[in-house]
PDB file of C-alpha atoms in Angstrom:
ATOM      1  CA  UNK Y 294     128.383 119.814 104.329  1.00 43.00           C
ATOM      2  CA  UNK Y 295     126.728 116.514 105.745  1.00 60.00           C
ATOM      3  CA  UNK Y 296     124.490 115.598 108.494  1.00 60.00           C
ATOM      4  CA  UNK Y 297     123.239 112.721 110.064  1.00 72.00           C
ATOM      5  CA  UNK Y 298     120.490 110.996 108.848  1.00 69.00           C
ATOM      6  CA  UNK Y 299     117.941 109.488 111.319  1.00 74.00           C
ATOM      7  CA  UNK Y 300     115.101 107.487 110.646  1.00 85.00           C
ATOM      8  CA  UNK Y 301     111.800 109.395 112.338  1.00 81.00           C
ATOM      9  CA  UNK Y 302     109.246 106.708 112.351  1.00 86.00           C
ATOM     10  CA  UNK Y 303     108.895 102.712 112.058  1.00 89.00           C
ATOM     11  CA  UNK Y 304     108.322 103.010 108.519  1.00 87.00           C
ATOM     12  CA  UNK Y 305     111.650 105.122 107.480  1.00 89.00           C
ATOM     13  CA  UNK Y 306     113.432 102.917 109.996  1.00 92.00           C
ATOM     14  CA  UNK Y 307     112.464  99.757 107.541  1.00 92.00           C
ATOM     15  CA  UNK Y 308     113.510 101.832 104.401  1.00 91.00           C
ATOM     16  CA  UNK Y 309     116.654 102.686 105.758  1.00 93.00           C
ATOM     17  CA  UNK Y 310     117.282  99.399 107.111  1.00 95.00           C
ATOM     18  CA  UNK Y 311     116.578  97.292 103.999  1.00 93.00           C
ATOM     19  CA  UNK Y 312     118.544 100.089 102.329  1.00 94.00           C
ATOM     20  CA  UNK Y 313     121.524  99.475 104.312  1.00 95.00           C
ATOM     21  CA  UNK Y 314     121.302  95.685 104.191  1.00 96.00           C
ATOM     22  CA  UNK Y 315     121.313  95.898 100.747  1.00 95.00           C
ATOM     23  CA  UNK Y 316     123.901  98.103  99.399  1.00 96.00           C
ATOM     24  CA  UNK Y 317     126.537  97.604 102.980  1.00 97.00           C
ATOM     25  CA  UNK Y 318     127.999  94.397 101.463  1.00 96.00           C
ATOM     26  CA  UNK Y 319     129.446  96.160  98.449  1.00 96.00           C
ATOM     27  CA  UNK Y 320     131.583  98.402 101.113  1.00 96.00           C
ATOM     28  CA  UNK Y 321     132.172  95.692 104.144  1.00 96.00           C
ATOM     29  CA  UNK Y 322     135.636  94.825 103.262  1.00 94.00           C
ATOM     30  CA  UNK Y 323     136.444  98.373 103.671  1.00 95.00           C
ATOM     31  CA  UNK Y 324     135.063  99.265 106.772  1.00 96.00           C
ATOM     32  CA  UNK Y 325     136.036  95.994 108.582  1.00 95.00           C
ATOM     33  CA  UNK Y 326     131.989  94.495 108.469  1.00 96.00           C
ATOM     34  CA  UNK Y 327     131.856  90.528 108.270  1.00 96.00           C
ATOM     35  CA  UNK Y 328     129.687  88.181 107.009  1.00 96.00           C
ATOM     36  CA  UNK Y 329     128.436  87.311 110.579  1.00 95.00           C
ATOM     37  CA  UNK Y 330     127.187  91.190 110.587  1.00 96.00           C
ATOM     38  CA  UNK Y 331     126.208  91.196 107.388  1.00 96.00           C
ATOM     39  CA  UNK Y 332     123.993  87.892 107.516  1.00 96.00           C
ATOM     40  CA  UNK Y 333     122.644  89.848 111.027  1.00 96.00           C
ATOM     41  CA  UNK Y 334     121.820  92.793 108.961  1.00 96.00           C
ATOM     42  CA  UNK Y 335     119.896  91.100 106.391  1.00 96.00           C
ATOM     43  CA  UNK Y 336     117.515  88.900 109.780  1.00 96.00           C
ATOM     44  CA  UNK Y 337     116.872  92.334 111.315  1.00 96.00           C
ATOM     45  CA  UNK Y 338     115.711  94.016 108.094  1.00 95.00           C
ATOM     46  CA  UNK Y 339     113.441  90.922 106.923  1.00 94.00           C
ATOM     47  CA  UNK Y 340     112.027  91.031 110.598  1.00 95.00           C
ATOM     48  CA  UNK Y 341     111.314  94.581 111.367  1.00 95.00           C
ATOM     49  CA  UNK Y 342     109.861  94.798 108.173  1.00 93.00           C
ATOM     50  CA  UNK Y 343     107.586  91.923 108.967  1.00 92.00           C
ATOM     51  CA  UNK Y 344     106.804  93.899 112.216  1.00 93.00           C
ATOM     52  CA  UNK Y 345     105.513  97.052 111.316  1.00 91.00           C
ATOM     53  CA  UNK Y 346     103.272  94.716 108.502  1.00 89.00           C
ATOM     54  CA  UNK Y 347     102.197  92.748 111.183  1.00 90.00           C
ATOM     55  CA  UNK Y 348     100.789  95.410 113.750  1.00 88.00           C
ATOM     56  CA  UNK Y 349      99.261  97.163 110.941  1.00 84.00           C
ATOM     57  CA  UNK Y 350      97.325  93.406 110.040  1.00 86.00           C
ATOM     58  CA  UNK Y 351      96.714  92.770 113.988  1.00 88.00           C
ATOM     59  CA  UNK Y 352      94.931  96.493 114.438  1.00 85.00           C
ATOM     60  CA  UNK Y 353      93.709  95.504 111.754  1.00 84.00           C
ATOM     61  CA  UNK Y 354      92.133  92.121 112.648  1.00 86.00           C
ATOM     62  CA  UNK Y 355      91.301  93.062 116.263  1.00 88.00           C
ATOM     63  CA  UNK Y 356      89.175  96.148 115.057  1.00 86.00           C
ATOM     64  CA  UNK Y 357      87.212  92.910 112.536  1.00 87.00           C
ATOM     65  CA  UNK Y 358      86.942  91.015 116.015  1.00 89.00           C
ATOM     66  CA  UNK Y 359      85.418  93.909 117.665  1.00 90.00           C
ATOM     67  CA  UNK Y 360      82.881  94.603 114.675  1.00 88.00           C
ATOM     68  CA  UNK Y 361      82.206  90.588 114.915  1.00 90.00           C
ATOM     69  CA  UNK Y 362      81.406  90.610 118.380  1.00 91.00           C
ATOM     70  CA  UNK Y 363      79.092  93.649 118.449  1.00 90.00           C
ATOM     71  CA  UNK Y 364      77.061  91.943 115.572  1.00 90.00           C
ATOM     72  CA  UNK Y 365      76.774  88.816 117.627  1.00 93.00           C
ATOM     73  CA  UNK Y 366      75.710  90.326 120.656  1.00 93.00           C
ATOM     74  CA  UNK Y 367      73.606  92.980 120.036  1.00 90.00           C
ATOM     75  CA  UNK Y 368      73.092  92.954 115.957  1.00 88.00           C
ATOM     76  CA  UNK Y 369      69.885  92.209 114.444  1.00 90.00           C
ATOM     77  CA  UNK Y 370      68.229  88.644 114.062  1.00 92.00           C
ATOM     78  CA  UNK Y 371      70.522  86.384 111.734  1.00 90.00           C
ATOM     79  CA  UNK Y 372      73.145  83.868 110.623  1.00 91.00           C
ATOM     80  CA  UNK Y 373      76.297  84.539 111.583  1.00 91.00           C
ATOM     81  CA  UNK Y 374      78.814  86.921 110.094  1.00 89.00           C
ATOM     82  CA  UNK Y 375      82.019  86.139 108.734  1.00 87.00           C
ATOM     83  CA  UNK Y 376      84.661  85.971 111.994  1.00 88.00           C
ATOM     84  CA  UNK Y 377      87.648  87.208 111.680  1.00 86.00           C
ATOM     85  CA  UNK Y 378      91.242  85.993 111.102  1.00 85.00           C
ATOM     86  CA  UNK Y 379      93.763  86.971 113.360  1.00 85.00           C
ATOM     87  CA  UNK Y 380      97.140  86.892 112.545  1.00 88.00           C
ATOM     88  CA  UNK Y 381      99.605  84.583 113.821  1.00 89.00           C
ATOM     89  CA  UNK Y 382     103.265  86.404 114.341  1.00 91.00           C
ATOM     90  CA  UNK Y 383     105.899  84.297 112.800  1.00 91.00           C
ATOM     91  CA  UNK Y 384     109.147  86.205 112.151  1.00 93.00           C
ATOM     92  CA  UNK Y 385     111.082  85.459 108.532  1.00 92.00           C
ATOM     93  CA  UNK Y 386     114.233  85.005 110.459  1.00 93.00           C
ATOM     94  CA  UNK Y 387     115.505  84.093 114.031  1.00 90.00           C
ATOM     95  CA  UNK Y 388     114.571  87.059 115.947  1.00 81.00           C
ATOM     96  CA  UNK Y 389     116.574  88.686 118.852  1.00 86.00           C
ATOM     97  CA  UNK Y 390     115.882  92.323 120.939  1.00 92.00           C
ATOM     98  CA  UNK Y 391     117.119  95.471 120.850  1.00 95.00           C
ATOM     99  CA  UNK Y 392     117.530  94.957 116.644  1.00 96.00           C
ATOM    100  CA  UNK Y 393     117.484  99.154 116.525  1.00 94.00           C
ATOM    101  CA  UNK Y 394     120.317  99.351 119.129  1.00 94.00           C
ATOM    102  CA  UNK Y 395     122.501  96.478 117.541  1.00 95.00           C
ATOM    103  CA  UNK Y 396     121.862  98.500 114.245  1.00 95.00           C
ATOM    104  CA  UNK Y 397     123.215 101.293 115.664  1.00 93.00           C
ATOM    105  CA  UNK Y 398     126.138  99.701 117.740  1.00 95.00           C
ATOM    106  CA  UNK Y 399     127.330  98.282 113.820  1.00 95.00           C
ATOM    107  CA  UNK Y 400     126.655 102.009 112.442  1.00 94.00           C
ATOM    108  CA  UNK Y 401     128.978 103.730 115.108  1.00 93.00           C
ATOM    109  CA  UNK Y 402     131.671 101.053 114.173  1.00 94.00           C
ATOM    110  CA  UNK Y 403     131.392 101.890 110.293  1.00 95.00           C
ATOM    111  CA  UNK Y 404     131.232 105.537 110.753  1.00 93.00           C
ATOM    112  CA  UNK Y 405     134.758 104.782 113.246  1.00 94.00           C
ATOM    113  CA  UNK Y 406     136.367 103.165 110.706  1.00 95.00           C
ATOM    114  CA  UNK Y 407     139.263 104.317 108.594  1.00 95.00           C
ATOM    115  CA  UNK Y 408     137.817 103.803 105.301  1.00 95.00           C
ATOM    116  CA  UNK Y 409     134.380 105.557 105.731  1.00 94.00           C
ATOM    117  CA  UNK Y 410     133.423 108.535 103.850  1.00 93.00           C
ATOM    118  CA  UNK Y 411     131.037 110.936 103.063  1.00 91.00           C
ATOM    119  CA  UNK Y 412     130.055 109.206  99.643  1.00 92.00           C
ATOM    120  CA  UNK Y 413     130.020 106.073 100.736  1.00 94.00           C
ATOM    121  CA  UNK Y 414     127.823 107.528 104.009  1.00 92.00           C
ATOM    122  CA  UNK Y 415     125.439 109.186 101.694  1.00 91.00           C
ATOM    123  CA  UNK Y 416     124.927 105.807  99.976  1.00 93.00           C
ATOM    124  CA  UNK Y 417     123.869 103.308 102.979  1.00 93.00           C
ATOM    125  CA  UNK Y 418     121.863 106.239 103.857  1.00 91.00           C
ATOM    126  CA  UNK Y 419     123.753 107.676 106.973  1.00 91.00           C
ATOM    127  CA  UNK Y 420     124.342 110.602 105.838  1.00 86.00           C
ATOM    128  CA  UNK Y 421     122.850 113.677 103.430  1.00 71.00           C
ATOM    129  CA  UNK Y 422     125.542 115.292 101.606  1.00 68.00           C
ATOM    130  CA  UNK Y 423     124.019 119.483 100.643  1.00 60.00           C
ATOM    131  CA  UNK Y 424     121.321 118.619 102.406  1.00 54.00           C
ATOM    132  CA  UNK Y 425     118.110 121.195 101.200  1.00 53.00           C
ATOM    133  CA  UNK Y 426     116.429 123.260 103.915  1.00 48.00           C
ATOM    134  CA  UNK Y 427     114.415 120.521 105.311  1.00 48.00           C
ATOM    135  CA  UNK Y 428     116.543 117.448 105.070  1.00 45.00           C
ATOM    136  CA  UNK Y 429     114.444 114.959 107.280  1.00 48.00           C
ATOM    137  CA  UNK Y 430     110.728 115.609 105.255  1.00 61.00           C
ATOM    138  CA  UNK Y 431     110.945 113.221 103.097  1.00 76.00           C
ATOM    139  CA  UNK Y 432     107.583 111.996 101.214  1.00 87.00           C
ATOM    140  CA  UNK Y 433     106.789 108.658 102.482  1.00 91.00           C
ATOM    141  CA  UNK Y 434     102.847 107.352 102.558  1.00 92.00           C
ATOM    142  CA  UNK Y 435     101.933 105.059 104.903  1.00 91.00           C
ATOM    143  CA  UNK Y 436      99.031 102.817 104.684  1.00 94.00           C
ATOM    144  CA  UNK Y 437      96.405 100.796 106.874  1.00 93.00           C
ATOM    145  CA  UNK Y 438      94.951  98.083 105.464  1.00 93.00           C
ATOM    146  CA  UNK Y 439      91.999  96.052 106.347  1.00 92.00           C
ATOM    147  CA  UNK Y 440      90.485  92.856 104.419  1.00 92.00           C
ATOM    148  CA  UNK Y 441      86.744  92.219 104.074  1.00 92.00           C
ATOM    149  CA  UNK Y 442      84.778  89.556 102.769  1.00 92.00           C
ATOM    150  CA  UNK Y 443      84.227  89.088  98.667  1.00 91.00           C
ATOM    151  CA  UNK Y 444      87.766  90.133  98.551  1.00 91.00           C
ATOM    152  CA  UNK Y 445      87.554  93.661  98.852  1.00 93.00           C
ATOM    153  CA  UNK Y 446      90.459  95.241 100.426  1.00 94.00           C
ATOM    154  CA  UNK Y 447      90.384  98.569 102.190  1.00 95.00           C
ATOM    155  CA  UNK Y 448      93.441 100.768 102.054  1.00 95.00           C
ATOM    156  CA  UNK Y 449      93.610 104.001 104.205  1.00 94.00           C
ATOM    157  CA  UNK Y 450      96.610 106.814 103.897  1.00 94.00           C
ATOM    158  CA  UNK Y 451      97.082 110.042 104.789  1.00 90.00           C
ATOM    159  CA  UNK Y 452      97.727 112.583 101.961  1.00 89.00           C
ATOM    160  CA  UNK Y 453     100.460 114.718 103.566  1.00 87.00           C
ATOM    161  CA  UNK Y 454      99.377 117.838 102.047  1.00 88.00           C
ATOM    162  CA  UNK Y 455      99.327 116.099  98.652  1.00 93.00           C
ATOM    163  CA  UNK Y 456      96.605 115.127  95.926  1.00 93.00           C
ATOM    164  CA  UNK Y 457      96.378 111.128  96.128  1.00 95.00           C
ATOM    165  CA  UNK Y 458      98.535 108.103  96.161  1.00 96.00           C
ATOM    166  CA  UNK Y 459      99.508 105.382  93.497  1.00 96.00           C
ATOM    167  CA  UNK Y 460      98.210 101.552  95.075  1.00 96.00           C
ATOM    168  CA  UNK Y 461     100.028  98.792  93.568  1.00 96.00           C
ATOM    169  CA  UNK Y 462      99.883  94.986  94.766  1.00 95.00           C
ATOM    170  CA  UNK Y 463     101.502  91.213  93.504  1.00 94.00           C
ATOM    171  CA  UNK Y 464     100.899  88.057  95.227  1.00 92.00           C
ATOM    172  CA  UNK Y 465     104.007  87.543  97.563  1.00 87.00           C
ATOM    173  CA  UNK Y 466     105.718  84.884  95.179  1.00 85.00           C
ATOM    174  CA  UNK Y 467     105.244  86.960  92.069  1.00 89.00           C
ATOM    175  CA  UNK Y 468     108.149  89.670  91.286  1.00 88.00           C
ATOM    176  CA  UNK Y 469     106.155  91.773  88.411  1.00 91.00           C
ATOM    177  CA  UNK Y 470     104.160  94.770  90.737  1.00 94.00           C
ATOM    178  CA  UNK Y 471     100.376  95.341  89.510  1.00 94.00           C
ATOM    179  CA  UNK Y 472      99.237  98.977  89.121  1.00 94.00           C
ATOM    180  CA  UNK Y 473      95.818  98.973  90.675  1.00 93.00           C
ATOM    181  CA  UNK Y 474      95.159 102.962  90.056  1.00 93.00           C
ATOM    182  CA  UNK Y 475      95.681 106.148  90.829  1.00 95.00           C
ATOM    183  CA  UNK Y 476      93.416 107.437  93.601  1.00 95.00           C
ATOM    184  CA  UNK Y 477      92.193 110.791  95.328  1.00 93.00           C
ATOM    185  CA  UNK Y 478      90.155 109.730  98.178  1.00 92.00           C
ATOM    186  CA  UNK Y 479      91.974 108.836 101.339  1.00 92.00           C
ATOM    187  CA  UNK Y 480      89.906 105.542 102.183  1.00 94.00           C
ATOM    188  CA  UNK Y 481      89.707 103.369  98.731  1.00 94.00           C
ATOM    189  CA  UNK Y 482      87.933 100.156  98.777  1.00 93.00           C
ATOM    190  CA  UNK Y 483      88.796  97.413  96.046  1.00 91.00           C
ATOM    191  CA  UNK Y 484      87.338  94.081  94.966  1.00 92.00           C
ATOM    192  CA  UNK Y 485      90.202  91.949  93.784  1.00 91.00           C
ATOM    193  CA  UNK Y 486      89.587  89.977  90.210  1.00 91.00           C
ATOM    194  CA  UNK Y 487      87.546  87.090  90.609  1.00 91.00           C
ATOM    195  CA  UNK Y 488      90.843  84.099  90.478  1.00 90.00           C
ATOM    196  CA  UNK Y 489      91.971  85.609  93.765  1.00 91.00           C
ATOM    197  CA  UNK Y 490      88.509  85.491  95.671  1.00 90.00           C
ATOM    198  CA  UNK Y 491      88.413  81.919  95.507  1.00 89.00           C
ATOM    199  CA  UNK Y 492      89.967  81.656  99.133  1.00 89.00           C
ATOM    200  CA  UNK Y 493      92.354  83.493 101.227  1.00 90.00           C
ATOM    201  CA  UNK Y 494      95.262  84.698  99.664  1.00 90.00           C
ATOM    202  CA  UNK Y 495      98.616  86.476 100.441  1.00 91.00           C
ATOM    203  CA  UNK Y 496      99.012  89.357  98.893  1.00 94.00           C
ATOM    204  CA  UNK Y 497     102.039  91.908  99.069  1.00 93.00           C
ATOM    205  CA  UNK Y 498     101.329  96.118  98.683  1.00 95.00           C
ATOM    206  CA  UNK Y 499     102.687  99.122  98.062  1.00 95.00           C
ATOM    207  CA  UNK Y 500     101.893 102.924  97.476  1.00 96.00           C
ATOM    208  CA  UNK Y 501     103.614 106.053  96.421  1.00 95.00           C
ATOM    209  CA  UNK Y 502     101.876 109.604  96.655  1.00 95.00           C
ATOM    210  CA  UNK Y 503     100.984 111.986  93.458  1.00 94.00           C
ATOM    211  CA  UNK Y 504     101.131 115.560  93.358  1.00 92.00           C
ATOM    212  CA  UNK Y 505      98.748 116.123  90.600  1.00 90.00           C
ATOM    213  CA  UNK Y 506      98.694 112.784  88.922  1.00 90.00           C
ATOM    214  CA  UNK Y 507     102.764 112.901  89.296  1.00 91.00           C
ATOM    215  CA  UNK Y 508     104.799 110.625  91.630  1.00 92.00           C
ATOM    216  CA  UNK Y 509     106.289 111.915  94.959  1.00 91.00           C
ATOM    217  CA  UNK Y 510     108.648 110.873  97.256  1.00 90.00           C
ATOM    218  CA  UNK Y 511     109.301 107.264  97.585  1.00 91.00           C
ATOM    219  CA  UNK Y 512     107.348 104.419  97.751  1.00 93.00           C
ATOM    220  CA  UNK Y 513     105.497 102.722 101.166  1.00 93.00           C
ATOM    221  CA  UNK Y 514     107.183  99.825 103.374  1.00 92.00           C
ATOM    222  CA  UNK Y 515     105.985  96.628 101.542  1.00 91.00           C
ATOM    223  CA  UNK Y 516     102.616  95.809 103.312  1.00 92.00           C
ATOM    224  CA  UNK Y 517     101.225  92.018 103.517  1.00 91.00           C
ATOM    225  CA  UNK Y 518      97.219  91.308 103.191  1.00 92.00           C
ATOM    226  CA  UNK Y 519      95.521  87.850 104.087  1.00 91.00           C
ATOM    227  CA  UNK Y 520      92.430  88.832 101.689  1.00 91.00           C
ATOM    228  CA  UNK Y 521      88.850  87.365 102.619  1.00 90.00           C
ATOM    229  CA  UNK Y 522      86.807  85.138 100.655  1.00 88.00           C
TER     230      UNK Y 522
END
């Protein structure tokens, strides 16, 4: 037995998208997908990704602003704080609308096509093959970040009935993933080393949740963090 699997939230939607952009071209000659599509695939992937970062860095940034402004208004006696960075929003890719309804206009077509199956369904993620009893709950954390001076970065989650989450970062041009601990609390605050507090950089992050020190479910959307001097 299979079933149709559908993305729930913005944060599945990027797993399953960088999912299928990644593992479609070994199967496009089969299912009559060209490079034009394919090359489309990969823009919308890199750009809704860099979406759902983005509002989580602008909440972030407008709720600094807020906390800056109420400080200079009506804060005690003082120099001034640190103001805020807001985010500018510059896609990876060229951008277009509707990138969920062109994603499914291109998933009808494969699922039409004469050499789609089940296996190869269950591997780009549109289907569940035996699916359990509860198909769709699938462990997933995600995080808020929000960057303060001193480079202390504060990472928020919720625990989804579970007992904490694994934090790892890298700087965005480094492949090798840093484990930064294993935590319990919900809200962690960390001071990054001293080399990267220097001045503002880009930082790349990702969690996973634990059930009792051991790894659940799959890991966070990749998060990007200006960090604060």
């Amino acid at each position: 037995m299979a079933i149709k699997a559908k993305p729930t939230s913005e944060a599945k939607w990027s797993l399953f998208l960088n999912n299928l952009s990644e593992k479609l071209p070994q199967y496009s000659a089969g299912l009559g997908v060209s490079a034009a599509d394919l090359a489309m695939l990969a823009a919308i992937a890199a750009n809704f990704t860099y979406l759902v970062n983005y509002t989580a860095q602008l909440k972030d940034a407008v709720d600094s602003y807020f906390r800056y402004k109420q400080q200079m208004m009506k804060g005690a006696l003082g120099s001034e704080p640190t103001p805020p960075v807001l985010p500018s929003c510059n896609l990876p890719e060229a951008g277009m609308r509707g990138m969920i309804r062109w994603v499914l206009l291109l998933v009808r077509r494969i699922e039409a096509s004469p050499g789609f199956t089940e296996q190869i369904g269950d591997d780009l993620g549109l289907i569940v093959i035996n699916p359990g009893p509860s198909p769709d709950i699938v462990l997933i954390p995600s995080l808020r970040f929000q960057s303060e001076p001193d480079g202390i970065v504060i990472t928020k989650y919720g625990k989804k009935k579970q007992t904490g989450l694994r934090l790892e970062y890298k700087l965005v041009d480094e492949a090798e993933w840093i484990h930064l601990g294993d935590f319990t609390r919900a809200t962690i605050a960390q001071q990054l080393p001293a080399n990267l507090r220097q001045r503002p950089e880009m930082l790349n992050y990702r969690g996973r949740l634990l059930k009792n020190d051991v790894p659940v479910g799959e890991y966070s959307p990749v998060y990007t963090v200006i960090t604060r001097p």
